[in-house]
Amino acid sequence: FFVAAFPDDVGVGDVHRRLTGGNVVFSSDWPHKSLTQQQTSLGEMERRTDLTEAERVGILTENPHRWFNF
């Protein structure tokens, strides 16, 4: 299974490290009228301090590629 995380979700780093296989992916519900620009920003995900560079790469590219079997 995979867990989808919004850029501003609390505890993404902890969840990523607890799931074997690193099955966390970036989630965006854009263009949903209740979301702000900040909640859908890739930049916000890239600025998270609770994730290493390798974890961010996994969440933004490698994990979705595995999920969709690219």
Coordinates of N, CA, C and O in Angstrom, one line a residue, residues 25-62:
V25 N 3.9 8.9 -1.1 CA 3.9 9.7 -2.3 C 3.3 11.1 -2.1 O 2.6 11.3 -1.1
F26 N 3.7 12.0 -2.9 CA 3.2 13.4 -2.9 C 1.7 13.3 -3.3 O 1.3 12.7 -4.3
S27 N 0.9 14.1 -2.6 CA -0.5 14.2 -2.9 C -0.9 15.6 -3.2 O -0.5 16.5 -2.5
S28 N -1.7 15.8 -4.2 CA -2.3 17.1 -4.4 C -3.7 16.9 -4.9 O -4.0 16.0 -5.7
D29 N -4.6 17.7 -4.3 CA -6.0 17.6 -4.7 C -6.4 18.8 -5.5 O -7.5 19.2 -5.6
W30 N -5.3 19.4 -6.1 CA -5.5 20.6 -6.9 C -6.2 20.2 -8.2 O -5.9 19.1 -8.8
P31 N -7.1 20.9 -8.8 CA -7.6 22.2 -8.3 C -8.8 22.1 -7.5 O -9.9 22.1 -8.1
H32 N -8.7 21.9 -6.3 CA -9.8 21.8 -5.3 C -10.0 23.2 -4.7 O -9.1 23.8 -4.2
K33 N -11.2 23.7 -4.7 CA -11.5 25.1 -4.3 C -11.1 25.3 -2.8 O -10.9 26.5 -2.4
S34 N -11.1 24.3 -2.0 CA -10.8 24.5 -0.5 C -9.3 24.5 -0.3 O -8.8 24.8 0.8
L35 N -8.5 24.2 -1.3 CA -7.0 24.2 -1.1 C -6.4 25.5 -1.4 O -6.8 26.2 -2.4
T36 N -5.4 25.9 -0.7 CA -4.6 27.1 -1.0 C -3.5 26.7 -1.9 O -3.1 25.6 -2.1
Q37 N -2.8 27.7 -2.5 CA -1.7 27.5 -3.4 C -0.6 26.8 -2.6 O 0.1 25.9 -3.1
Q38 N -0.4 27.2 -1.3 CA 0.7 26.6 -0.5 C 0.4 25.1 -0.3 O 1.4 24.3 -0.2
Q39 N -0.8 24.7 -0.1 CA -1.1 23.3 0.2 C -0.8 22.4 -1.0 O -0.7 21.2 -0.9
T40 N -0.6 22.9 -2.2 CA -0.4 22.1 -3.4 C 1.0 22.3 -3.9 O 1.3 21.9 -5.0
S41 N 1.9 23.0 -3.2 CA 3.2 23.4 -3.7 C 4.2 22.3 -3.6 O 4.5 21.8 -2.5
L42 N 4.9 22.0 -4.7 CA 6.0 21.1 -4.6 C 7.1 21.7 -3.9 O 7.9 21.0 -3.2
G43 N 7.2 23.0 -4.0 CA 8.3 23.7 -3.2 C 8.2 23.5 -1.7 O 9.2 23.4 -1.1
E44 N 7.0 23.5 -1.2 CA 6.8 23.3 0.2 C 7.3 21.9 0.6 O 7.9 21.7 1.6
M45 N 7.0 20.9 -0.2 CA 7.5 19.5 0.1 C 9.0 19.5 0.0 O 9.7 18.8 0.9
E46 N 9.6 20.2 -0.9 CA 11.1 20.2 -1.0 C 11.7 21.0 0.1 O 12.9 20.7 0.4
R47 N 11.0 21.9 0.8 CA 11.6 22.7 1.9 C 11.4 22.0 3.3 O 11.9 22.5 4.3
R48 N 10.7 20.8 3.3 CA 10.5 20.2 4.6 C 11.8 19.8 5.3 O 12.7 19.3 4.6
T49 N 11.9 20.1 6.6 CA 13.1 19.8 7.3 C 13.1 18.4 7.9 O 14.1 18.0 8.4
D50 N 12.0 17.8 7.9 CA 11.9 16.4 8.5 C 12.2 15.3 7.5 O 12.1 14.1 7.9
L51 N 12.5 15.7 6.3 CA 12.8 14.7 5.3 C 14.3 14.9 4.7 O 14.7 16.1 4.6
T52 N 15.0 13.9 4.5 CA 16.3 14.0 3.9 C 16.1 14.2 2.4 O 15.0 14.0 1.8
E53 N 17.1 14.6 1.7 CA 17.0 14.8 0.2 C 16.6 13.4 -0.4 O 15.8 13.4 -1.3
A54 N 17.2 12.3 0.0 CA 16.8 11.0 -0.6 C 15.4 10.7 -0.3 O 14.7 10.1 -1.2
E55 N 14.8 11.0 0.9 CA 13.4 10.8 1.2 C 12.5 11.6 0.3 O 11.5 11.2 -0.2
R56 N 12.9 12.9 0.1 CA 12.1 13.8 -0.8 C 12.1 13.2 -2.2 O 11.1 13.2 -2.9
V57 N 13.3 12.8 -2.7 CA 13.3 12.2 -4.1 C 12.4 11.0 -4.2 O 11.7 10.8 -5.1
G58 N 12.5 10.2 -3.1 CA 11.6 9.0 -3.1 C 10.1 9.4 -3.2 O 9.4 8.8 -4.0
I59 N 9.7 10.3 -2.3 CA 8.3 10.7 -2.3 C 7.9 11.3 -3.6 O 6.8 11.1 -4.1
L60 N 8.7 12.2 -4.2 CA 8.3 12.9 -5.4 C 8.5 12.2 -6.7 O 7.8 12.5 -7.7
T61 N 9.4 11.2 -6.7 CA 9.7 10.6 -8.0 C 9.7 9.0 -7.9 O 8.9 8.4 -8.6
E62 N 10.6 8.5 -7.1 CA 10.8 7.0 -7.1 C 9.6 6.2 -6.7 O 9.2 5.2 -7.3

